[in-house]
Structure formats: structure tokens, C-alpha cells
PDB file of C-alpha atoms and ligand atoms in Angstrom:
ATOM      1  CA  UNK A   1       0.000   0.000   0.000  1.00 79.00           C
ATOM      2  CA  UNK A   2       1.179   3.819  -0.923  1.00 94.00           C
ATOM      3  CA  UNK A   3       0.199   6.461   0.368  1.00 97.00           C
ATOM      4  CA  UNK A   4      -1.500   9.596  -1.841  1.00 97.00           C
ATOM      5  CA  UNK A   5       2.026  11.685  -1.845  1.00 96.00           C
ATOM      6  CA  UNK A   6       4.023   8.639  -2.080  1.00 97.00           C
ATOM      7  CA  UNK A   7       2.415   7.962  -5.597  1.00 97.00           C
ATOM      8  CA  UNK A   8       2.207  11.730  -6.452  1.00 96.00           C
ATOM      9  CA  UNK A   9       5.898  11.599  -5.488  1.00 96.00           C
ATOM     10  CA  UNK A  10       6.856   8.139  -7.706  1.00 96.00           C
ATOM     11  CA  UNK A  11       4.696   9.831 -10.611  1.00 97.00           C
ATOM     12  CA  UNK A  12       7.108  13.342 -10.645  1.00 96.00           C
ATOM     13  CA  UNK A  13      10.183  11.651 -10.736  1.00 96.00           C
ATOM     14  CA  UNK A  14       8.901   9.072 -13.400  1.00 96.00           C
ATOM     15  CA  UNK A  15       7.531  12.189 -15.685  1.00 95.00           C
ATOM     16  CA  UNK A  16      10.527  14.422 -14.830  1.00 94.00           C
ATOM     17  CA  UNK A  17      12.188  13.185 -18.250  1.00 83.00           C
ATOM     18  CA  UNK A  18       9.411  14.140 -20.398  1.00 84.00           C
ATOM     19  CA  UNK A  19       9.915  17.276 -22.513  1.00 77.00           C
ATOM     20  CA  UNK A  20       7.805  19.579 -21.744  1.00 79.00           C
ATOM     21  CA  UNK A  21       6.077  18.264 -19.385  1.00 79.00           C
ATOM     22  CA  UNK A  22       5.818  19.937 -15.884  1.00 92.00           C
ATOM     23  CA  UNK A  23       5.718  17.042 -13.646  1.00 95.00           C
ATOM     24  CA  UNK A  24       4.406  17.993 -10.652  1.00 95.00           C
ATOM     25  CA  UNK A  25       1.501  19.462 -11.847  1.00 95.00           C
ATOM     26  CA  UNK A  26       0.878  16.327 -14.216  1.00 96.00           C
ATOM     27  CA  UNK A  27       1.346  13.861 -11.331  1.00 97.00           C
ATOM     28  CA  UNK A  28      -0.828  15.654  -9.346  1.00 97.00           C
ATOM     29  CA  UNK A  29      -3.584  15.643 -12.480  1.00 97.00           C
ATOM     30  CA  UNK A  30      -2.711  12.020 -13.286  1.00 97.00           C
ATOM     31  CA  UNK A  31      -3.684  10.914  -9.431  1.00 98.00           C
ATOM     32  CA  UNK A  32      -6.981  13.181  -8.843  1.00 97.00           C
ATOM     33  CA  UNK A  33      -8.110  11.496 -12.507  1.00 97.00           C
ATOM     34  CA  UNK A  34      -7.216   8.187 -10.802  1.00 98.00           C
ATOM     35  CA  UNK A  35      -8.892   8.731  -7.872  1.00 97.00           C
ATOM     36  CA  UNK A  36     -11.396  10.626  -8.919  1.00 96.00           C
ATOM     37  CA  UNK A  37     -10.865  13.320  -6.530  1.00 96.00           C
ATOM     38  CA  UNK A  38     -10.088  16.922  -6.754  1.00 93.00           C
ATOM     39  CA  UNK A  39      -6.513  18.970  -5.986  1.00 92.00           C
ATOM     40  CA  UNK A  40      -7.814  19.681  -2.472  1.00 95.00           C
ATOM     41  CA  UNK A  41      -9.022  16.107  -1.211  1.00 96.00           C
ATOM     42  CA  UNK A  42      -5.711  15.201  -2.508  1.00 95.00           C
ATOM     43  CA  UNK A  43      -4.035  17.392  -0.280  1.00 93.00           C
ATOM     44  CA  UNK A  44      -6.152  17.238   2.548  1.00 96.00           C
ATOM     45  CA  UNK A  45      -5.838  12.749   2.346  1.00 95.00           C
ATOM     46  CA  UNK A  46      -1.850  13.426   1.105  1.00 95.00           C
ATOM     47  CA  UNK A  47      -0.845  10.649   4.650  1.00 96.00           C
ATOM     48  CA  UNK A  48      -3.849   8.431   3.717  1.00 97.00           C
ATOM     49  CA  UNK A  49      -3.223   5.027   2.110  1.00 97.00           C
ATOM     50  CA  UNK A  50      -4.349   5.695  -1.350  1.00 97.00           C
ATOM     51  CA  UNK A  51      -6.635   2.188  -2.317  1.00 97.00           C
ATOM     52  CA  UNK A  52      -5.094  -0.406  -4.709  1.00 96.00           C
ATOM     53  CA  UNK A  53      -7.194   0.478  -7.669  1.00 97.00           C
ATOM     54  CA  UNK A  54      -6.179   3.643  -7.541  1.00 97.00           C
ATOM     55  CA  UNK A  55      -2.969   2.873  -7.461  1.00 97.00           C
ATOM     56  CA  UNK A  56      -3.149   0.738 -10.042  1.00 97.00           C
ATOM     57  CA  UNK A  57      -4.787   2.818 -12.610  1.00 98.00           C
ATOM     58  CA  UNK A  58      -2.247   6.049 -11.327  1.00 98.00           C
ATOM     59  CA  UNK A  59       0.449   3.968 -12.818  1.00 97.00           C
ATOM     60  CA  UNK A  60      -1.066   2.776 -15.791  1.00 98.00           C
ATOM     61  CA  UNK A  61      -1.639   6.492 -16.629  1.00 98.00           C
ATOM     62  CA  UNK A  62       1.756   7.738 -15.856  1.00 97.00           C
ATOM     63  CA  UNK A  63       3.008   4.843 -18.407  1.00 96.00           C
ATOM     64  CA  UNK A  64       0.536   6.114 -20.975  1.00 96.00           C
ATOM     65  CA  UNK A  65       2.205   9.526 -20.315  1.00 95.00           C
ATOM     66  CA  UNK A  66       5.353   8.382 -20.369  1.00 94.00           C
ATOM     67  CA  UNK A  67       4.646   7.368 -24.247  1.00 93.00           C
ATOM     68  CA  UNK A  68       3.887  10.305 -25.079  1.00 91.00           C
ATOM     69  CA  UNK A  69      -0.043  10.367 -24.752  1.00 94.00           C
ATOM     70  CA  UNK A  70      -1.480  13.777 -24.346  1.00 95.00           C
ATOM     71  CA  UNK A  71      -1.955  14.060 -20.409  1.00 96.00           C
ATOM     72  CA  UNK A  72      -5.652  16.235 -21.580  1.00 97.00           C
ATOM     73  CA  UNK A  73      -6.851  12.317 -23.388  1.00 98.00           C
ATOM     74  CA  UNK A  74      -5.489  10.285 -20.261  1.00 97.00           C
ATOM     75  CA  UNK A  75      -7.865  12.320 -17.492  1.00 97.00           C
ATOM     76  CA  UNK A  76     -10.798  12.346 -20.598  1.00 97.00           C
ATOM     77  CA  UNK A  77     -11.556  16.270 -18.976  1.00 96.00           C
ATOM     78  CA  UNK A  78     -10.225  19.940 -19.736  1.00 97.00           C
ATOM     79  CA  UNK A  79     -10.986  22.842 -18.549  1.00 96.00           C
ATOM     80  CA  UNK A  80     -11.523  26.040 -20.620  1.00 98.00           C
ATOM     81  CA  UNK A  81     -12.456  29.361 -19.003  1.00 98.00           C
ATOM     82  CA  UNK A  82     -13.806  28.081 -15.925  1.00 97.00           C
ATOM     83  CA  UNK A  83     -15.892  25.144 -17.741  1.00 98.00           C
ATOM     84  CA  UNK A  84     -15.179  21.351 -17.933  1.00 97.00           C
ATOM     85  CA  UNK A  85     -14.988  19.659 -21.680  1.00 98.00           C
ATOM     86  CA  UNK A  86     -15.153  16.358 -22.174  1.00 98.00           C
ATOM     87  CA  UNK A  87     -12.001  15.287 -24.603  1.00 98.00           C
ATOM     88  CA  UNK A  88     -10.095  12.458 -26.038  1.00 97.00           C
ATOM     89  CA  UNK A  89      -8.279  10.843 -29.104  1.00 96.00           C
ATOM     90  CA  UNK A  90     -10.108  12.461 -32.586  1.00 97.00           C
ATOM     91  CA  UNK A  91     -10.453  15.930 -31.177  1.00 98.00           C
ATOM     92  CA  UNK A  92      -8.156  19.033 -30.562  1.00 98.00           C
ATOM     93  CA  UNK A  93      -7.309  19.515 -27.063  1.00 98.00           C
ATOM     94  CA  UNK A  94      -8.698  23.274 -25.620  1.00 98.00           C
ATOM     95  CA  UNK A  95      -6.045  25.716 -25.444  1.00 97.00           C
ATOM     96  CA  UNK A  96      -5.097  28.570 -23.077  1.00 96.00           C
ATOM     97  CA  UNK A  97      -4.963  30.875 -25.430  1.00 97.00           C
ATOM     98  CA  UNK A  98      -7.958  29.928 -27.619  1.00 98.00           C
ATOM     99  CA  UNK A  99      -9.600  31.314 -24.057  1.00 98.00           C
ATOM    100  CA  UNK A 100      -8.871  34.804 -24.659  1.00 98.00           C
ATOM    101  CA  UNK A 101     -10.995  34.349 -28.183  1.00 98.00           C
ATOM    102  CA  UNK A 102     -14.014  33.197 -25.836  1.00 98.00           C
ATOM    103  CA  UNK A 103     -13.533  36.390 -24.078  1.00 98.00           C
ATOM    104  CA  UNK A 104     -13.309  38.739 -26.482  1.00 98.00           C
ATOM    105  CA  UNK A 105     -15.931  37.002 -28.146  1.00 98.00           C
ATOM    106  CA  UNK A 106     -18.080  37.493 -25.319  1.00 98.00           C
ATOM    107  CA  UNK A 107     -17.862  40.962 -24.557  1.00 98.00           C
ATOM    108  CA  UNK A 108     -18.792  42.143 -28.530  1.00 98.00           C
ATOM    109  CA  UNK A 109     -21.895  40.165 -27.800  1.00 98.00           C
ATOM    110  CA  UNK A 110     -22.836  41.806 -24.543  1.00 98.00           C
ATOM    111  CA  UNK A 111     -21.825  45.234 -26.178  1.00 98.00           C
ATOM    112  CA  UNK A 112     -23.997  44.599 -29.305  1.00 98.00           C
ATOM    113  CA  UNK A 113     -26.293  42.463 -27.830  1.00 98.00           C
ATOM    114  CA  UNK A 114     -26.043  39.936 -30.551  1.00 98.00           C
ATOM    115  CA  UNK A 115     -28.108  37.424 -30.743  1.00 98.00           C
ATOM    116  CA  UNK A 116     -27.007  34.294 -32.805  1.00 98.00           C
ATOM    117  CA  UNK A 117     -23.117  32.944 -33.024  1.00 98.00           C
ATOM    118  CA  UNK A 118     -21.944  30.590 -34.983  1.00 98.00           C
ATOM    119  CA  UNK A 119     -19.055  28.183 -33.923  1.00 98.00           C
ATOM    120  CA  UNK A 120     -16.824  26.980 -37.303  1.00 98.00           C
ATOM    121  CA  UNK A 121     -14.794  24.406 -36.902  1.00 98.00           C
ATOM    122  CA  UNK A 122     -16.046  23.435 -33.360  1.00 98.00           C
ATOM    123  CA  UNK A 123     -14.052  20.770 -32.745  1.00 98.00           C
ATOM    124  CA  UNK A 124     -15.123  20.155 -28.539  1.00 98.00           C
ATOM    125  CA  UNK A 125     -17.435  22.674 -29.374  1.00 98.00           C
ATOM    126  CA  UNK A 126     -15.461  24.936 -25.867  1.00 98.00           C
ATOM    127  CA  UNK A 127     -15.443  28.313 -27.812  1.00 98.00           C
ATOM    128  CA  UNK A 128     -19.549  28.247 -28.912  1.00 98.00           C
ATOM    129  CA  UNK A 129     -20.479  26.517 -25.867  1.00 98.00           C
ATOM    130  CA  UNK A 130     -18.637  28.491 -23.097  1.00 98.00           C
ATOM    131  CA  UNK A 131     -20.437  32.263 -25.173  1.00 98.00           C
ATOM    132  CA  UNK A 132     -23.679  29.845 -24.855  1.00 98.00           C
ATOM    133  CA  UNK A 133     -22.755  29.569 -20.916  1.00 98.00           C
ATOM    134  CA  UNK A 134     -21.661  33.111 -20.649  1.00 98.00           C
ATOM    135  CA  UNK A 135     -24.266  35.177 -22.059  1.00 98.00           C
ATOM    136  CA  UNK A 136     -27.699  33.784 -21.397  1.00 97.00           C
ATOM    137  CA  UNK A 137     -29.604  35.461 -24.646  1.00 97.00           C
ATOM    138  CA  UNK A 138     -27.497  33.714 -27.269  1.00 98.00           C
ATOM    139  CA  UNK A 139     -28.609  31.395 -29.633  1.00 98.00           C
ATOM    140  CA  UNK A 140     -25.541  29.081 -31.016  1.00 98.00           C
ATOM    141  CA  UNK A 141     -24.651  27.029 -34.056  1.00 98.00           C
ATOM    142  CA  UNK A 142     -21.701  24.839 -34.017  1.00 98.00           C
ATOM    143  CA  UNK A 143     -20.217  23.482 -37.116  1.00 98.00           C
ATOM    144  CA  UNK A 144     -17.880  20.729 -37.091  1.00 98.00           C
ATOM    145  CA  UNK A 145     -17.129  18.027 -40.102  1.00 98.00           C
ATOM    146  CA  UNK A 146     -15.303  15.399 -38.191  1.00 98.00           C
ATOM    147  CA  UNK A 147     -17.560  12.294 -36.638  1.00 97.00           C
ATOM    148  CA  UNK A 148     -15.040  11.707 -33.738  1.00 97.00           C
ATOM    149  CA  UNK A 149     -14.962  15.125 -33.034  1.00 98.00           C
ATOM    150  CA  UNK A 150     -19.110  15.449 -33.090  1.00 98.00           C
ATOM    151  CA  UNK A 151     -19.268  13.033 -30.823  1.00 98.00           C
ATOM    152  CA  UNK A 152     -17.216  14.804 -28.113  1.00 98.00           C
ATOM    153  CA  UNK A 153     -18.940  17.830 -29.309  1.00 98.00           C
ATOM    154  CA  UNK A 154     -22.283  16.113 -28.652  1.00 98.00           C
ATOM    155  CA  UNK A 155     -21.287  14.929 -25.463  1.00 98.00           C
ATOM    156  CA  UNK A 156     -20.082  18.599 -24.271  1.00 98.00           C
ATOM    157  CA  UNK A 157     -23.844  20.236 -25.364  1.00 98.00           C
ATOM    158  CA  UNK A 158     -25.618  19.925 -21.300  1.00 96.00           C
ATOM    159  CA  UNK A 159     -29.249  19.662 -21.153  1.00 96.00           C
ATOM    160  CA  UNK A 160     -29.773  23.036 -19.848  1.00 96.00           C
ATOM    161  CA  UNK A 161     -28.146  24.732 -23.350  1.00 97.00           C
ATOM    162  CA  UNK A 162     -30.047  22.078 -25.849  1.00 95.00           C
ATOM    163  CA  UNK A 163     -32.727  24.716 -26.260  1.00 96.00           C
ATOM    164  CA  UNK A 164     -30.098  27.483 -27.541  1.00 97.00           C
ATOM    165  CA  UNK A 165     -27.410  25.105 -29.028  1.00 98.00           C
ATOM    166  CA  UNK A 166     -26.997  23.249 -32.245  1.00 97.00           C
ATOM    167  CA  UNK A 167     -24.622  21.162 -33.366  1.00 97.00           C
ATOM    168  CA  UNK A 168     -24.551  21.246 -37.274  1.00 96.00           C
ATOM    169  CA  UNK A 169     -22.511  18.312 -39.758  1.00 97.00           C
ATOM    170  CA  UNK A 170     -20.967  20.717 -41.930  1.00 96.00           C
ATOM    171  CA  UNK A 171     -17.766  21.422 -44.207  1.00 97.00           C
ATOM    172  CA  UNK A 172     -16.997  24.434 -43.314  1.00 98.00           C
ATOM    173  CA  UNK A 173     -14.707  24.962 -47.147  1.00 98.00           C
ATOM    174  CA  UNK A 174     -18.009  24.585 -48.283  1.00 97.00           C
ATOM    175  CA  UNK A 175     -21.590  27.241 -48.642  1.00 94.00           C
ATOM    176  CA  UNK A 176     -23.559  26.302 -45.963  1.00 92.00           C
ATOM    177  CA  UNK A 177     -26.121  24.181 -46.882  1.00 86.00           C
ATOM    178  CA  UNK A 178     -28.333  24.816 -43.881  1.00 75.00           C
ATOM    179  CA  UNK A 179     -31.784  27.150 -43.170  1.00 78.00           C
ATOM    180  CA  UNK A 180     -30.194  28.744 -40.116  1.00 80.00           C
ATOM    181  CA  UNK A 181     -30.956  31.800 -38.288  1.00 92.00           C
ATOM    182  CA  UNK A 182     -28.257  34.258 -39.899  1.00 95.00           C
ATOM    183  CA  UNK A 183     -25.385  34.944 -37.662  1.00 97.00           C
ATOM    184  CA  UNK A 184     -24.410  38.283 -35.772  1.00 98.00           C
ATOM    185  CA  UNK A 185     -20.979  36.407 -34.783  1.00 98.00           C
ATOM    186  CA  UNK A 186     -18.926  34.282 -36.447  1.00 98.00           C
ATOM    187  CA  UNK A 187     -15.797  33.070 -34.253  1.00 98.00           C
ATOM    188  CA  UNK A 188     -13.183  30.537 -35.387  1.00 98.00           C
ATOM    189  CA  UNK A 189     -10.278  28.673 -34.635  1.00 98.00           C
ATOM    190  CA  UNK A 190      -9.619  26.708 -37.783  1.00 98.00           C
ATOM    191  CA  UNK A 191      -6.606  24.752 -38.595  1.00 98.00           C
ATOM    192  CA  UNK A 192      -3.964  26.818 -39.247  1.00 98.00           C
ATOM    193  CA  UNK A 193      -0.658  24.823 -39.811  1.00 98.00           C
ATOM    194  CA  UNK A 194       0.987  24.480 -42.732  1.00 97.00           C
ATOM    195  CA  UNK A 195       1.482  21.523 -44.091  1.00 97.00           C
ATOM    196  CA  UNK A 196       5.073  20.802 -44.392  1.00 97.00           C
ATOM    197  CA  UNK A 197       5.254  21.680 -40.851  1.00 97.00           C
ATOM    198  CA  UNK A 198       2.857  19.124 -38.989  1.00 96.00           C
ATOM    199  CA  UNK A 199       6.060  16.432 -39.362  1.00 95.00           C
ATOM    200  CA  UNK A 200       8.260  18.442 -37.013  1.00 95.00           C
ATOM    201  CA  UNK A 201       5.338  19.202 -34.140  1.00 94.00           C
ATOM    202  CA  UNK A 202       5.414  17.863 -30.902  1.00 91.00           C
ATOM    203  CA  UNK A 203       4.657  14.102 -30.458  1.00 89.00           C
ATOM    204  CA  UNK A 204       1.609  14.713 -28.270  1.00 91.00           C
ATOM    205  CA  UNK A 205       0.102  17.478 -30.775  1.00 94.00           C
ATOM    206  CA  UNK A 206       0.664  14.842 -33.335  1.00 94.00           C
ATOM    207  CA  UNK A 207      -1.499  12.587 -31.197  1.00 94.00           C
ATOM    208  CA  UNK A 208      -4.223  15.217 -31.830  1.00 96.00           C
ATOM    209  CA  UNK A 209      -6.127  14.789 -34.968  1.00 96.00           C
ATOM    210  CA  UNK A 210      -4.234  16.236 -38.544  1.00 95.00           C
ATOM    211  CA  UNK A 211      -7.781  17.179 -39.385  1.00 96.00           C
ATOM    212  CA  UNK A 212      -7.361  19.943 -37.213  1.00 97.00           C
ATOM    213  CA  UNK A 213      -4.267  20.853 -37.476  1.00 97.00           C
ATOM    214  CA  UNK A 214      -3.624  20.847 -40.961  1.00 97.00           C
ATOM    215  CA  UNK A 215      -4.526  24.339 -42.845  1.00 98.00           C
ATOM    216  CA  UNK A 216      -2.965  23.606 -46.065  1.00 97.00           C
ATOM    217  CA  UNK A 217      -0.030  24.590 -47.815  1.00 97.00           C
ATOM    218  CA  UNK A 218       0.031  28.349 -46.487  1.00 97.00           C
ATOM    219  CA  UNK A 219      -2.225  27.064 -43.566  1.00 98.00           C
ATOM    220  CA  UNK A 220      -4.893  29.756 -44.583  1.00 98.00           C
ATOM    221  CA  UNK A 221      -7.046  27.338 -46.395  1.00 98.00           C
ATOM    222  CA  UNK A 222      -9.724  27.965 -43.813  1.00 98.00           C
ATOM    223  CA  UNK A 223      -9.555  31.690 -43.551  1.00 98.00           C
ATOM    224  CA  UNK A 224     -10.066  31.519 -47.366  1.00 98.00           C
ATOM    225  CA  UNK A 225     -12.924  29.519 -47.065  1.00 98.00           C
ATOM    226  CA  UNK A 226     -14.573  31.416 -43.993  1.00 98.00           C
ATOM    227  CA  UNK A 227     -13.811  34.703 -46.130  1.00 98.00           C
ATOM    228  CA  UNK A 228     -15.565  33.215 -49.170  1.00 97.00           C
ATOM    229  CA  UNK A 229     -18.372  31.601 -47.865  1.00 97.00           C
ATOM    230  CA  UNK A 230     -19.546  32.753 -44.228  1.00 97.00           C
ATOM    231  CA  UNK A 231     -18.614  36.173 -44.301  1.00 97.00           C
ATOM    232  CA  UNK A 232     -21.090  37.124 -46.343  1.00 96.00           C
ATOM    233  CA  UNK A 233     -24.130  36.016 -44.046  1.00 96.00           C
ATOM    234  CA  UNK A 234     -22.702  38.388 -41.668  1.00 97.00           C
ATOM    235  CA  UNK A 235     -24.776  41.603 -41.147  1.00 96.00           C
ATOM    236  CA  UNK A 236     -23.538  45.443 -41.243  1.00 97.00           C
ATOM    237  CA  UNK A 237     -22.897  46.074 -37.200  1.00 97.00           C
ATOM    238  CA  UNK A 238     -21.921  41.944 -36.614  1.00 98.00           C
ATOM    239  CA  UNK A 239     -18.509  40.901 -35.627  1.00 98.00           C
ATOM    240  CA  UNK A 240     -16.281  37.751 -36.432  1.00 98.00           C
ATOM    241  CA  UNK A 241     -12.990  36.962 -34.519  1.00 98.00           C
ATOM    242  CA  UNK A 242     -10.500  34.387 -35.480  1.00 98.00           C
ATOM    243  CA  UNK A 243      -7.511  32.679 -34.215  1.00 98.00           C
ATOM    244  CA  UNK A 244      -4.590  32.288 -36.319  1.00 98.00           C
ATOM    245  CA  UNK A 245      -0.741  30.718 -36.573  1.00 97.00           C
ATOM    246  CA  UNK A 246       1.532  33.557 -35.099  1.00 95.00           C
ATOM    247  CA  UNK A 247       3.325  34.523 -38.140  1.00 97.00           C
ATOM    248  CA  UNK A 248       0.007  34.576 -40.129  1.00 98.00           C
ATOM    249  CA  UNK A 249      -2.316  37.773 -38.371  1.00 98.00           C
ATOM    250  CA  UNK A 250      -1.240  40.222 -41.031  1.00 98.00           C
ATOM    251  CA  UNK A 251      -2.385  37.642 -44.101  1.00 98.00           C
ATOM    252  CA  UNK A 252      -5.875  36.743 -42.392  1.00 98.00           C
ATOM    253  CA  UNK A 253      -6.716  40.417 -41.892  1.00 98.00           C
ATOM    254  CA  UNK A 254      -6.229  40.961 -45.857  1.00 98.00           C
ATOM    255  CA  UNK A 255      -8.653  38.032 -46.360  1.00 98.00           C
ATOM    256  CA  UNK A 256     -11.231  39.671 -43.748  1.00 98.00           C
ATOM    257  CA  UNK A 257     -11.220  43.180 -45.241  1.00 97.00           C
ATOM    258  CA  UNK A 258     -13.345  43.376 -48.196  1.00 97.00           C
ATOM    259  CA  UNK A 259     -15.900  42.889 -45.858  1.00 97.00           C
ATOM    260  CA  UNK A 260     -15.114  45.158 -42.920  1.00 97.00           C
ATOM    261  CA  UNK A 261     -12.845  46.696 -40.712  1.00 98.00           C
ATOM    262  CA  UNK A 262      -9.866  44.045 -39.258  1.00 98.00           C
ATOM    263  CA  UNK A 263      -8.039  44.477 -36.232  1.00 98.00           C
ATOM    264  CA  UNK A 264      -5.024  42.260 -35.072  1.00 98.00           C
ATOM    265  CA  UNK A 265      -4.722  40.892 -31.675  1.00 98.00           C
ATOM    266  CA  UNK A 266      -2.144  39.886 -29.409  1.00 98.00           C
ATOM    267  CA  UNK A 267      -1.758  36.422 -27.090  1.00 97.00           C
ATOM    268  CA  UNK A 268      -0.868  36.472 -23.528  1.00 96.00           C
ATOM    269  CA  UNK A 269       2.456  35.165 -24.966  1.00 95.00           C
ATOM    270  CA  UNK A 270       3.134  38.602 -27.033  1.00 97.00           C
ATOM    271  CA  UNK A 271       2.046  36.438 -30.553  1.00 97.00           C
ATOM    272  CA  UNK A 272      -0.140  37.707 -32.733  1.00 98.00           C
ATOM    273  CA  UNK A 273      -2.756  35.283 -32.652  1.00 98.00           C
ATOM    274  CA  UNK A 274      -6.669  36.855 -33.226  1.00 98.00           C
ATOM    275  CA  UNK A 275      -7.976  38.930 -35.964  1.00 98.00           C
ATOM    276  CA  UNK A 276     -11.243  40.553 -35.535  1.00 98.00           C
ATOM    277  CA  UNK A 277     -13.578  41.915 -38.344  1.00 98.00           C
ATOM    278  CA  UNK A 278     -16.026  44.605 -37.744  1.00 98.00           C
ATOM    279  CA  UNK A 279     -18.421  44.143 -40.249  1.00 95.00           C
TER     280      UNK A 279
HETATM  281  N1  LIG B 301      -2.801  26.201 -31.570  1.00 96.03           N
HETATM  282  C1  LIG B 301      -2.681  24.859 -32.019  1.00 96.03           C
HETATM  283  C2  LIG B 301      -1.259  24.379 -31.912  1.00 96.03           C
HETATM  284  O1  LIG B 301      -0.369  25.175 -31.790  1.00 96.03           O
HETATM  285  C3  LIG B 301      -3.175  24.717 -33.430  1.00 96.03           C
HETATM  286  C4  LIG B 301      -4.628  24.764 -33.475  1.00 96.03           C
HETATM  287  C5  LIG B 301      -5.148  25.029 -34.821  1.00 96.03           C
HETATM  288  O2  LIG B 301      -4.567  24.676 -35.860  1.00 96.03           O
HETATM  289  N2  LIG B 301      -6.251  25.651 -34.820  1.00 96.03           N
HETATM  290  O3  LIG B 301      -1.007  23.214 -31.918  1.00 96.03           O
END
């Protein structure tokens, strides 16, 4: 028998050697998946023998980490501003950054008081569905292609939002194809990598699904499409807001101008990452 710091201790020394990785903290998420119990029960029960099972299954998680398994697919949970999505193998994993989208996302709908959003590319469906959970009035469509991904998607939609969500089977490279309610908001965070340079990512973002990775040969394959094909539905006064590959801010805006006024945005990490259009 171990106790719940013993493990947490075996499992930071076992993940120290993975690149990237901070150990501690993934230890520590590795064990509260196991045991099913949050950071502070863990603390508070850190003497207390942890049960067999649990110990069990800790390990068998830190070896699936230790292969280079994103940690986000081992615990099956992420969080994204505040809210819990459910995630695994066949979907992008939420990221920190793709937050600040939500945000700013948020507050042009409670300035405007838009009404209807649309979600392309939804992938867990985090960005559409955390507006949905933010600002009550909203109606919201989320597009997504991918039948692994629509079934996390599906899974993330609670009850309580059914009446104001949708989740819509679509191609985004293509017209919609839909009789929807016309959008006020489009938001996006398509994939945006080029091609050629998916081989040299990181092994657990190449555990995430190409699908939504890969934007092509420039990696603006989407923006194109979006630009093309969605952009027109929006109305004078709505608002769309994209993420985009660091280097690639200046080259979306072009695409997003015919129809309004762009603005680049940076990350909390200094990149360039959103571009918003003011229709
Ligand atoms: N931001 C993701 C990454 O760096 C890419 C997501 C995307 O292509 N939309 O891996």
C-alpha cells in the first residue's frame, strides 16, 4: 500500500524526463483522474493510504504519459475558461490561449447584444459553448465536419443549453447548406498549420487529430474559405474573430477586409494570434 504523496511523489520523478512536461503538476492531475478526486481532497488525504485500484490505474496512466499520450486524453476532462470539456483521441485539445478568443468574443456580444453565433470548426465545441454559458440570450450554431470530433462535441452540449445550441454536420470549405438563423458572430479557430510543418510538431500534438491541425499549404485554407463563404451572411454592425498561426495575423486580416474593418490581436504570450472583423 502507498500512500496519496508517495504515488504523487513516484509519478514526478517518473515524468521528470518528459519534454515539456511539468511534472508535478501532471502527477498531481494524473492521481486526482485516478482517484477521482479533486486537488484539495488530494491534499487534505496526502498521509492516507491511497486504495489499490487507484494505485493501479495512477500507474497505468503515468506509463501512458510516459509514451507520449497527451496528459488532456489520459484524465478524458479539460478545462476552458472556468468550464469542464469532455475530450479524447479524434479531437483538438482546448487551449489557453484559444480562451482569450471566448472572451473577447463574449464581450462584442454583450456590447452589441447579438443574438445568434456561430461556432466553425467546433471541434469540442469549448469556444460556442462556453459564449452559450456566458451570455444567457445567445442562440448558437456549431459546425464541425469530423464524426469523432461530433461526438465529443455532442457529449459537451448539457441539457440546460439544448434549447439554444446546435450542433450542425458541416464542411466548413463549403456554402452552408443549412436554413439557419443568420449569424451576428462568427468566431473561429480553424486549422492553421501548414502543411510541411505538422512532421516536425510535438509528439503529443501529433497525437491530436491532422484534421485539425492541418490548414494547407500556407495554412490559410480555412480563412479563405470562412472569407468566401460565411462572411457574407454576416450583417452590417456583426462581428467575427478568429484565431490564427503567429506569423500569419497580417495575411488573415487581408482576407477579412473586403468585408469590414480588421483588427489584429495579441496572445498572452506577445504572438499575434486573433484577428477581428467589424463588419
Ligand atoms: N494552436 C494549435 C497548436 O499550436 C493549433 C490549433 C489550430 O490549428 N487551430 O497546436
Amino acid at each position: 500500500m502507498s500512500t496519496y504523496s508517495f504515488l504523487r511523489g513516484v509519478g514526478k520523478k517518473a515524468l521528470d524526463g518528459v519534454s515539456g512536461a511539468d511534472a508535478a503538476f501532471e502527477s498531481m492531475e494524473l492521481l486526482g483522474a485516478a482517484a477521482g478526486l479533486d486537488r484539495t481532497a488530494l491534499l487534505l488525504k496526502k498521509d492516507e493510504e491511497a486504495p489499490e485500484q487507484v494505485a493501479a490505474k495512477f500507474y497505468s496512466f503515468t506509463e501512458r504519459r510516459l509514451k507520449g499520450e497527451p496528459l488532456q486524453y489520459i484524465i478524458g476532462t479539460w478545462d476552458f475558461c472556468g468550464f469542464s470539456y469532455t475530450v479524447g483521441p479524434g479531437v483538438l485539445i482546448p487551449r489557453p490561449e484559444t480562451e482569450e478568443l471566448a472572451f473577447l468574443c463574449e464581450a462584442a456580444i454583450k456590447k452589441n447584444a447579438y443574438k445568434v453565433v456561430y461556432d466553425l470548426c467546433a471541434g469540442t465545441g469549448c469556444i460556442g459553448l462556453t459564449l452559450a454559458r456566458l451570455c444567457p440570450e445567445i442562440e448558437v450554431r456549431l459546425f464541425e465536419k469530423y464524426p469523432k470530433a461530433l461526438s465529443y462535441l455532442k457529449k459537451n452540449v448539457p441539457e440546460a443549453l439544448s434549447r439554444r445550441v446546435r450542433v450542425i454536420e458541416a464542411d466548413v470549405l463549403k456554402p452552408p447548406r443549412h436554413k439557419l438563423p443568420l449569424p451576428d458572430l462568427i468566431v473561429s479557430n480553424p486549422p492553421y498549420i501548414e502543411s510541411a510543418a505538422l512532421p516536425g510538431l510535438q509528439k503529443e500534438v501529433l497525437s491530436e487529430p491532422l484534421t485539425a491541425l492541418d490548414g494547407g499549404d500556407d495554412g490559410l485554407t480555412f480563412y479563405r474559405a470562412i472569407a468566401a463563404h460565411w462572411l457574407p451572411l454576416l450583417p452590417p454592425g456583426g462581428f467575427a474573430a478568429f484565431e490564427c498561426g503567429e506569423t500569419q495575423a497580417e495575411a488573415v486580416s487581408e482576407l477579412m477586409k473586403p468585408f469590414g474593418e480588421t483588427e489584429t490581436l495579441r496572445d498572452f504570450y506577445g504572438n499575434e494570434r486573433f484577428v477581428t472583423l467589424s463588419r
